[in-house]
Amino acid sequence: IFFAAYAGFGYFNIMLRNDFKSGKYWANVALEMLKQYTISTAARVKWIIHAQIMIWFIPLEDTRRNLLEIAKTSMKLGDFLTEIYAIRLSSRCAFFGGENLSIFSQLNIRNLKNTVKYNTTQGTETAVLDQIMADELRGENSNPFKVFKGLINNEDDLFKRASLTNNTSSMMNVQYRRFFSSFWKGDYDAAESSSKVLLSLRMTNLLLIYFTFYRGLIAFRRYREDHSEDKLRNGFDVIIKIESWLQHSPSLFENKLLLLNAEEQASLPNIDKAKSLYLSSIKSAKDCGRVHEQGLACELMGQFLLTVANDRPQAMIHMKNAHTCYLQWGAFGKAAELAEEHGLDTSSVSPTGKSSKHARDVDIFY
């Protein structure tokens, strides 16, 4: 069927030729053709287009909505695998896009139930690991491993089982979870260790975007700790990569590039320029509605002011702003850790993250 060939050609142009313009063109050709089809093959091709191509060009919230529509169609057609794939990526778009973590949990738990229902072990493992990541940020423990009914009781069990059976996909998913969770905990040693394993692996474009972004931030932080020129070069390489992506979706990459540039200047160090770039990144993230990345920029600026600029009063202001952002994201565990680490007075702070203005927008159609 021609629409599948056009979609494949679009993917080929982006991933192998780095030709984003042609990739987007052929993806749009395929999407136009797909309007007249309702078969399961069409739904699956739409999933590929939105997961691997259009994700570079449109806001993650729009991608999430498109994927939910694909999941609805797939459910009606009895194509449960595409339904599972679409909901999984939709939930991850909610997570990485900074929507309230309750939205991510709604979608992911629904996906977890589906993977158990249809006995897709790989999908179940992925949903469980994603839920652990969200639980840690929210300061909760929903014990997602209970779905394995005692066969797998924790992540170490899962990794050992995967190692014994040489299941590289499962081992890779564990490393993804460890990388992203370690990053948000500020455990850059552990995150860097996982990143070395993941660098040699092919990953979905959504994970690639955020893996690259976080790896760049880690590189600059590690450079300030040990002054390794390799770390500094790694950070520079990530900046070059994000600059090349910026032209395709400024709304997705602008605040990320500004934050990387701020970390670069903090590492040189160029204090005044770094301050300006941190503030620009905070504003950019706020303007795009990415409260988690607004919080991240506030936290990193606070750390910079503490360790490089030696301005504790201003640092605490930004740490408190980060705390507020994390509450709004629904990351109550992350907010509590930040408050404890820096002795923040949160007595006057209301838990504004307990609800989200986006929550009503989620329709998981069940």
PDB file of C-alpha atoms in Angstrom, residues 54-297:
ATOM      1  CA  MET A  54       5.716  14.310  13.247  1.00  0.00           C
ATOM      2  CA  ILE A  55       7.036  14.257  16.816  1.00  0.00           C
ATOM      3  CA  TRP A  56       9.879  16.455  15.522  1.00  0.00           C
ATOM      4  CA  PHE A  57       7.534  19.145  14.236  1.00  0.00           C
ATOM      5  CA  ILE A  58       4.483  19.566  16.487  1.00  0.00           C
ATOM      6  CA  PRO A  59       3.977  20.080  20.246  1.00  0.00           C
ATOM      7  CA  LEU A  60       4.035  16.908  22.336  1.00  0.00           C
ATOM      8  CA  GLU A  61       0.538  17.628  23.620  1.00  0.00           C
ATOM      9  CA  ASP A  62      -0.758  17.505  20.028  1.00  0.00           C
ATOM     10  CA  THR A  63       1.134  14.278  19.416  1.00  0.00           C
ATOM     11  CA  ARG A  64      -0.445  12.816  22.545  1.00  0.00           C
ATOM     12  CA  ARG A  65      -3.932  13.664  21.317  1.00  0.00           C
ATOM     13  CA  ASN A  66      -3.239  12.246  17.864  1.00  0.00           C
ATOM     14  CA  LEU A  67      -1.971   9.007  19.395  1.00  0.00           C
ATOM     15  CA  LEU A  68      -5.067   8.675  21.567  1.00  0.00           C
ATOM     16  CA  GLU A  69      -7.221   8.983  18.465  1.00  0.00           C
ATOM     17  CA  ILE A  70      -5.164   6.229  16.846  1.00  0.00           C
ATOM     18  CA  ALA A  71      -5.634   4.103  19.968  1.00  0.00           C
ATOM     19  CA  LYS A  72      -9.413   4.633  19.824  1.00  0.00           C
ATOM     20  CA  THR A  73      -9.523   3.577  16.185  1.00  0.00           C
ATOM     21  CA  SER A  74      -7.307   0.552  16.843  1.00  0.00           C
ATOM     22  CA  MET A  75      -9.512  -0.558  19.737  1.00  0.00           C
ATOM     23  CA  LYS A  76     -12.597  -0.446  17.500  1.00  0.00           C
ATOM     24  CA  LEU A  77     -10.750  -2.448  14.829  1.00  0.00           C
ATOM     25  CA  GLY A  78      -9.577  -5.054  17.321  1.00  0.00           C
ATOM     26  CA  ASP A  79      -5.902  -4.184  16.750  1.00  0.00           C
ATOM     27  CA  PHE A  80      -4.830  -4.352  20.395  1.00  0.00           C
ATOM     28  CA  LEU A  81      -1.087  -4.147  19.690  1.00  0.00           C
ATOM     29  CA  THR A  82      -1.342  -0.790  17.931  1.00  0.00           C
ATOM     30  CA  GLU A  83      -3.696   0.354  20.692  1.00  0.00           C
ATOM     31  CA  ILE A  84      -1.073  -0.549  23.300  1.00  0.00           C
ATOM     32  CA  TYR A  85       1.765   1.112  21.363  1.00  0.00           C
ATOM     33  CA  ALA A  86      -0.270   4.292  20.843  1.00  0.00           C
ATOM     34  CA  ILE A  87      -1.303   4.633  24.487  1.00  0.00           C
ATOM     35  CA  ARG A  88       2.245   3.910  25.665  1.00  0.00           C
ATOM     36  CA  LEU A  89       3.729   6.687  23.555  1.00  0.00           C
ATOM     37  CA  SER A  90       0.829   8.998  24.388  1.00  0.00           C
ATOM     38  CA  SER A  91       1.556   8.549  28.093  1.00  0.00           C
ATOM     39  CA  ARG A  92       5.234   9.264  27.513  1.00  0.00           C
ATOM     40  CA  CYS A  93       4.353  12.422  25.578  1.00  0.00           C
ATOM     41  CA  ALA A  94       2.376  13.529  28.630  1.00  0.00           C
ATOM     42  CA  PHE A  95       5.362  12.787  30.869  1.00  0.00           C
ATOM     43  CA  PHE A  96       8.091  14.422  28.812  1.00  0.00           C
ATOM     44  CA  GLY A  97       5.803  17.257  27.750  1.00  0.00           C
ATOM     45  CA  GLY A  98       5.370  18.327  31.359  1.00  0.00           C
ATOM     46  CA  GLU A  99       1.667  17.678  31.726  1.00  0.00           C
ATOM     47  CA  ASN A 100       0.551  16.898  35.248  1.00  0.00           C
ATOM     48  CA  LEU A 101       1.902  13.517  36.310  1.00  0.00           C
ATOM     49  CA  SER A 102      -1.611  12.354  37.139  1.00  0.00           C
ATOM     50  CA  ILE A 103      -2.314  12.398  33.387  1.00  0.00           C
ATOM     51  CA  PHE A 104       0.699  10.205  32.733  1.00  0.00           C
ATOM     52  CA  SER A 105      -0.381   7.782  35.445  1.00  0.00           C
ATOM     53  CA  GLN A 106      -3.948   7.552  34.094  1.00  0.00           C
ATOM     54  CA  LEU A 107      -2.702   6.665  30.643  1.00  0.00           C
ATOM     55  CA  ASN A 108       0.075   4.367  31.792  1.00  0.00           C
ATOM     56  CA  ILE A 109      -2.082   2.389  34.219  1.00  0.00           C
ATOM     57  CA  ARG A 110      -4.651   1.889  31.464  1.00  0.00           C
ATOM     58  CA  ASN A 111      -1.872   0.665  29.212  1.00  0.00           C
ATOM     59  CA  LEU A 112      -0.566  -1.627  31.940  1.00  0.00           C
ATOM     60  CA  LYS A 113      -3.993  -3.236  32.276  1.00  0.00           C
ATOM     61  CA  ASN A 114      -4.146  -3.766  28.509  1.00  0.00           C
ATOM     62  CA  THR A 115      -0.721  -5.383  28.340  1.00  0.00           C
ATOM     63  CA  VAL A 116      -1.711  -7.805  31.103  1.00  0.00           C
ATOM     64  CA  LYS A 117      -5.064  -8.504  29.452  1.00  0.00           C
ATOM     65  CA  TYR A 118      -3.450  -9.339  26.110  1.00  0.00           C
ATOM     66  CA  ASN A 119      -0.414 -11.055  27.666  1.00  0.00           C
ATOM     67  CA  THR A 120       2.215  -8.842  26.053  1.00  0.00           C
ATOM     68  CA  THR A 121       5.090  -9.343  28.480  1.00  0.00           C
ATOM     69  CA  GLN A 122       7.393  -6.754  26.942  1.00  0.00           C
ATOM     70  CA  GLY A 123       4.664  -4.126  27.062  1.00  0.00           C
ATOM     71  CA  THR A 124       3.895  -4.972  30.684  1.00  0.00           C
ATOM     72  CA  GLU A 125       7.532  -4.601  31.690  1.00  0.00           C
ATOM     73  CA  THR A 126       7.760  -1.218  29.966  1.00  0.00           C
ATOM     74  CA  ALA A 127       4.578   0.077  31.615  1.00  0.00           C
ATOM     75  CA  VAL A 128       5.761  -1.117  35.041  1.00  0.00           C
ATOM     76  CA  LEU A 129       9.120   0.647  34.644  1.00  0.00           C
ATOM     77  CA  ASP A 130       7.420   3.838  33.466  1.00  0.00           C
ATOM     78  CA  GLN A 131       5.140   3.719  36.493  1.00  0.00           C
ATOM     79  CA  ILE A 132       8.116   3.369  38.850  1.00  0.00           C
ATOM     80  CA  MET A 133       9.606   6.522  37.336  1.00  0.00           C
ATOM     81  CA  ALA A 134       6.377   8.449  37.903  1.00  0.00           C
ATOM     82  CA  ASP A 135       5.934   7.018  41.414  1.00  0.00           C
ATOM     83  CA  GLU A 136       9.386   8.227  42.435  1.00  0.00           C
ATOM     84  CA  LEU A 137       8.672  11.744  41.226  1.00  0.00           C
ATOM     85  CA  ARG A 138       5.259  11.785  42.894  1.00  0.00           C
ATOM     86  CA  GLY A 139       6.606  10.337  46.150  1.00  0.00           C
ATOM     87  CA  GLU A 140       4.332   7.317  45.944  1.00  0.00           C
ATOM     88  CA  ASN A 141       4.624   3.547  45.660  1.00  0.00           C
ATOM     89  CA  SER A 142       1.838   1.942  43.656  1.00  0.00           C
ATOM     90  CA  ASN A 143       3.758  -1.379  43.614  1.00  0.00           C
ATOM     91  CA  PRO A 144       3.304  -1.997  39.872  1.00  0.00           C
ATOM     92  CA  PHE A 145       5.301  -5.257  40.103  1.00  0.00           C
ATOM     93  CA  LYS A 146       2.259  -6.888  41.691  1.00  0.00           C
ATOM     94  CA  VAL A 147       0.948  -7.554  38.163  1.00  0.00           C
ATOM     95  CA  PHE A 148       3.622 -10.268  37.844  1.00  0.00           C
ATOM     96  CA  LYS A 149       2.051 -12.167  40.777  1.00  0.00           C
ATOM     97  CA  GLY A 150       5.325 -12.954  42.515  1.00  0.00           C
ATOM     98  CA  LEU A 151       7.342 -13.973  39.447  1.00  0.00           C
ATOM     99  CA  ILE A 152       9.122 -10.601  39.359  1.00  0.00           C
ATOM    100  CA  ASN A 153       9.134  -8.582  42.578  1.00  0.00           C
ATOM    101  CA  ASN A 154      11.398  -5.656  41.756  1.00  0.00           C
ATOM    102  CA  GLU A 155      13.578  -4.094  39.097  1.00  0.00           C
ATOM    103  CA  ASP A 156      16.630  -6.149  40.046  1.00  0.00           C
ATOM    104  CA  ASP A 157      14.601  -9.341  39.517  1.00  0.00           C
ATOM    105  CA  LEU A 158      13.544  -8.050  36.104  1.00  0.00           C
ATOM    106  CA  PHE A 159      17.106  -7.197  35.093  1.00  0.00           C
ATOM    107  CA  LYS A 160      18.482 -10.560  36.272  1.00  0.00           C
ATOM    108  CA  ARG A 161      15.743 -12.404  34.411  1.00  0.00           C
ATOM    109  CA  ALA A 162      16.472 -10.413  31.253  1.00  0.00           C
ATOM    110  CA  SER A 163      20.202 -11.061  31.583  1.00  0.00           C
ATOM    111  CA  LEU A 164      19.701 -14.812  31.959  1.00  0.00           C
ATOM    112  CA  THR A 165      17.523 -14.956  28.837  1.00  0.00           C
ATOM    113  CA  ASN A 166      19.661 -12.409  26.945  1.00  0.00           C
ATOM    114  CA  ASN A 167      16.590 -10.190  26.528  1.00  0.00           C
ATOM    115  CA  THR A 168      18.328  -7.007  25.376  1.00  0.00           C
ATOM    116  CA  SER A 169      15.063  -5.097  25.013  1.00  0.00           C
ATOM    117  CA  SER A 170      14.155  -5.617  28.682  1.00  0.00           C
ATOM    118  CA  MET A 171      17.657  -4.736  29.828  1.00  0.00           C
ATOM    119  CA  MET A 172      17.527  -1.583  27.713  1.00  0.00           C
ATOM    120  CA  ASN A 173      14.188  -0.543  29.250  1.00  0.00           C
ATOM    121  CA  VAL A 174      15.657  -0.899  32.731  1.00  0.00           C
ATOM    122  CA  GLN A 175      18.584   1.296  31.735  1.00  0.00           C
ATOM    123  CA  TYR A 176      16.215   3.938  30.314  1.00  0.00           C
ATOM    124  CA  ARG A 177      14.290   4.014  33.567  1.00  0.00           C
ATOM    125  CA  ARG A 178      17.470   4.253  35.606  1.00  0.00           C
ATOM    126  CA  PHE A 179      18.850   7.054  33.431  1.00  0.00           C
ATOM    127  CA  PHE A 180      15.770   9.271  33.565  1.00  0.00           C
ATOM    128  CA  SER A 181      15.062   8.603  37.244  1.00  0.00           C
ATOM    129  CA  SER A 182      18.700   9.227  38.213  1.00  0.00           C
ATOM    130  CA  PHE A 183      18.672  12.482  36.291  1.00  0.00           C
ATOM    131  CA  TRP A 184      15.640  13.819  38.140  1.00  0.00           C
ATOM    132  CA  LYS A 185      17.131  12.701  41.475  1.00  0.00           C
ATOM    133  CA  GLY A 186      20.307  14.625  40.673  1.00  0.00           C
ATOM    134  CA  ASP A 187      22.349  11.411  40.821  1.00  0.00           C
ATOM    135  CA  TYR A 188      24.504  12.256  37.813  1.00  0.00           C
ATOM    136  CA  ASP A 189      27.005   9.460  38.461  1.00  0.00           C
ATOM    137  CA  ALA A 190      24.269   6.833  38.071  1.00  0.00           C
ATOM    138  CA  ALA A 191      22.718   8.656  35.105  1.00  0.00           C
ATOM    139  CA  GLU A 192      26.066   8.855  33.353  1.00  0.00           C
ATOM    140  CA  SER A 193      26.668   5.154  33.956  1.00  0.00           C
ATOM    141  CA  SER A 194      23.336   4.253  32.319  1.00  0.00           C
ATOM    142  CA  SER A 195      23.919   6.695  29.458  1.00  0.00           C
ATOM    143  CA  LYS A 196      27.127   4.901  28.447  1.00  0.00           C
ATOM    144  CA  VAL A 197      25.115   1.720  27.903  1.00  0.00           C
ATOM    145  CA  LEU A 198      22.326   3.503  26.043  1.00  0.00           C
ATOM    146  CA  LEU A 199      24.572   5.463  23.669  1.00  0.00           C
ATOM    147  CA  SER A 200      25.144   2.423  21.481  1.00  0.00           C
ATOM    148  CA  LEU A 201      21.445   1.567  21.215  1.00  0.00           C
ATOM    149  CA  ARG A 202      18.780   2.739  18.793  1.00  0.00           C
ATOM    150  CA  MET A 203      15.897   4.432  20.567  1.00  0.00           C
ATOM    151  CA  THR A 204      12.562   5.967  19.664  1.00  0.00           C
ATOM    152  CA  ASN A 205      12.739   9.620  18.712  1.00  0.00           C
ATOM    153  CA  LEU A 206      10.937  10.815  21.845  1.00  0.00           C
ATOM    154  CA  LEU A 207      13.488   9.095  24.073  1.00  0.00           C
ATOM    155  CA  LEU A 208      16.317  10.275  21.816  1.00  0.00           C
ATOM    156  CA  ILE A 209      15.291  13.930  22.227  1.00  0.00           C
ATOM    157  CA  TYR A 210      15.194  13.834  26.015  1.00  0.00           C
ATOM    158  CA  PHE A 211      18.123  11.472  26.430  1.00  0.00           C
ATOM    159  CA  THR A 212      20.249  13.889  24.387  1.00  0.00           C
ATOM    160  CA  PHE A 213      19.031  16.951  26.301  1.00  0.00           C
ATOM    161  CA  TYR A 214      19.620  15.460  29.748  1.00  0.00           C
ATOM    162  CA  ARG A 215      22.970  13.995  28.727  1.00  0.00           C
ATOM    163  CA  GLY A 216      24.153  17.471  27.734  1.00  0.00           C
ATOM    164  CA  LEU A 217      23.126  18.936  31.085  1.00  0.00           C
ATOM    165  CA  ILE A 218      24.893  16.095  32.894  1.00  0.00           C
ATOM    166  CA  ALA A 219      28.062  16.629  30.840  1.00  0.00           C
ATOM    167  CA  PHE A 220      28.379  20.282  31.865  1.00  0.00           C
ATOM    168  CA  ARG A 221      27.661  19.488  35.514  1.00  0.00           C
ATOM    169  CA  ARG A 222      30.279  16.729  35.560  1.00  0.00           C
ATOM    170  CA  TYR A 223      32.797  19.046  33.898  1.00  0.00           C
ATOM    171  CA  ARG A 224      32.373  21.533  36.742  1.00  0.00           C
ATOM    172  CA  GLU A 225      33.114  18.678  39.173  1.00  0.00           C
ATOM    173  CA  ASP A 226      36.212  17.115  37.594  1.00  0.00           C
ATOM    174  CA  HIS A 227      37.221  19.551  34.797  1.00  0.00           C
ATOM    175  CA  SER A 228      37.462  16.732  32.263  1.00  0.00           C
ATOM    176  CA  GLU A 229      37.773  18.179  28.776  1.00  0.00           C
ATOM    177  CA  ASP A 230      35.892  15.143  27.432  1.00  0.00           C
ATOM    178  CA  LYS A 231      32.843  16.164  29.475  1.00  0.00           C
ATOM    179  CA  LEU A 232      33.009  19.699  28.123  1.00  0.00           C
ATOM    180  CA  ARG A 233      33.249  18.426  24.541  1.00  0.00           C
ATOM    181  CA  ASN A 234      30.260  16.132  25.142  1.00  0.00           C
ATOM    182  CA  GLY A 235      28.271  19.137  26.286  1.00  0.00           C
ATOM    183  CA  PHE A 236      29.310  21.153  23.227  1.00  0.00           C
ATOM    184  CA  ASP A 237      28.335  18.253  20.942  1.00  0.00           C
ATOM    185  CA  VAL A 238      24.846  18.162  22.454  1.00  0.00           C
ATOM    186  CA  ILE A 239      24.441  21.916  21.937  1.00  0.00           C
ATOM    187  CA  ILE A 240      25.311  21.486  18.253  1.00  0.00           C
ATOM    188  CA  LYS A 241      22.777  18.672  17.963  1.00  0.00           C
ATOM    189  CA  ILE A 242      19.967  20.640  19.658  1.00  0.00           C
ATOM    190  CA  GLU A 243      20.776  23.679  17.483  1.00  0.00           C
ATOM    191  CA  SER A 244      20.243  21.523  14.392  1.00  0.00           C
ATOM    192  CA  TRP A 245      16.864  20.364  15.752  1.00  0.00           C
ATOM    193  CA  LEU A 246      15.711  23.831  16.795  1.00  0.00           C
ATOM    194  CA  GLN A 247      14.770  24.907  13.273  1.00  0.00           C
ATOM    195  CA  HIS A 248      12.218  22.084  12.983  1.00  0.00           C
ATOM    196  CA  SER A 249      10.340  22.867  16.190  1.00  0.00           C
ATOM    197  CA  PRO A 250      11.374  26.046  18.041  1.00  0.00           C
ATOM    198  CA  SER A 251       8.613  25.574  20.612  1.00  0.00           C
ATOM    199  CA  LEU A 252      10.028  22.173  21.589  1.00  0.00           C
ATOM    200  CA  PHE A 253      13.730  22.975  21.608  1.00  0.00           C
ATOM    201  CA  GLU A 254      14.172  26.697  22.398  1.00  0.00           C
ATOM    202  CA  ASN A 255      14.087  26.471  26.191  1.00  0.00           C
ATOM    203  CA  LYS A 256      16.284  23.353  26.103  1.00  0.00           C
ATOM    204  CA  LEU A 257      18.964  25.058  24.025  1.00  0.00           C
ATOM    205  CA  LEU A 258      18.878  28.132  26.271  1.00  0.00           C
ATOM    206  CA  LEU A 259      19.366  25.958  29.352  1.00  0.00           C
ATOM    207  CA  LEU A 260      22.255  24.067  27.751  1.00  0.00           C
ATOM    208  CA  ASN A 261      23.842  27.385  26.787  1.00  0.00           C
ATOM    209  CA  ALA A 262      23.394  28.593  30.366  1.00  0.00           C
ATOM    210  CA  GLU A 263      25.141  25.484  31.689  1.00  0.00           C
ATOM    211  CA  GLU A 264      27.917  26.003  29.150  1.00  0.00           C
ATOM    212  CA  GLN A 265      28.489  29.578  30.323  1.00  0.00           C
ATOM    213  CA  ALA A 266      28.317  28.469  33.957  1.00  0.00           C
ATOM    214  CA  SER A 267      31.092  25.989  33.204  1.00  0.00           C
ATOM    215  CA  LEU A 268      33.480  28.464  31.556  1.00  0.00           C
ATOM    216  CA  PRO A 269      32.527  30.410  33.818  1.00  0.00           C
ATOM    217  CA  ASN A 270      30.837  33.533  32.468  1.00  0.00           C
ATOM    218  CA  ILE A 271      28.583  34.487  35.360  1.00  0.00           C
ATOM    219  CA  ASP A 272      26.617  37.388  33.899  1.00  0.00           C
ATOM    220  CA  LYS A 273      25.923  35.630  30.618  1.00  0.00           C
ATOM    221  CA  ALA A 274      24.941  32.445  32.413  1.00  0.00           C
ATOM    222  CA  LYS A 275      22.441  34.342  34.595  1.00  0.00           C
ATOM    223  CA  SER A 276      20.829  35.898  31.529  1.00  0.00           C
ATOM    224  CA  LEU A 277      20.543  32.559  29.733  1.00  0.00           C
ATOM    225  CA  TYR A 278      19.058  30.793  32.768  1.00  0.00           C
ATOM    226  CA  LEU A 279      16.389  33.484  33.047  1.00  0.00           C
ATOM    227  CA  SER A 280      15.660  33.233  29.310  1.00  0.00           C
ATOM    228  CA  SER A 281      15.276  29.453  29.579  1.00  0.00           C
ATOM    229  CA  ILE A 282      12.911  29.829  32.542  1.00  0.00           C
ATOM    230  CA  LYS A 283      10.765  32.300  30.598  1.00  0.00           C
ATOM    231  CA  SER A 284      10.786  30.173  27.438  1.00  0.00           C
ATOM    232  CA  ALA A 285       9.690  27.045  29.327  1.00  0.00           C
ATOM    233  CA  LYS A 286       6.957  29.013  31.091  1.00  0.00           C
ATOM    234  CA  ASP A 287       5.692  30.505  27.819  1.00  0.00           C
ATOM    235  CA  CYS A 288       5.449  27.009  26.303  1.00  0.00           C
ATOM    236  CA  GLY A 289       3.641  25.596  29.343  1.00  0.00           C
ATOM    237  CA  ARG A 290       6.413  23.167  30.309  1.00  0.00           C
ATOM    238  CA  VAL A 291       6.271  23.572  34.049  1.00  0.00           C
ATOM    239  CA  HIS A 292       8.702  20.693  34.684  1.00  0.00           C
ATOM    240  CA  GLU A 293      11.400  22.280  32.525  1.00  0.00           C
ATOM    241  CA  GLN A 294      10.666  25.662  34.070  1.00  0.00           C
ATOM    242  CA  GLY A 295      11.298  24.018  37.439  1.00  0.00           C
ATOM    243  CA  LEU A 296      14.440  22.323  36.148  1.00  0.00           C
ATOM    244  CA  ALA A 297      15.840  25.633  34.870  1.00  0.00           C
TER     245      ALA A 297
END
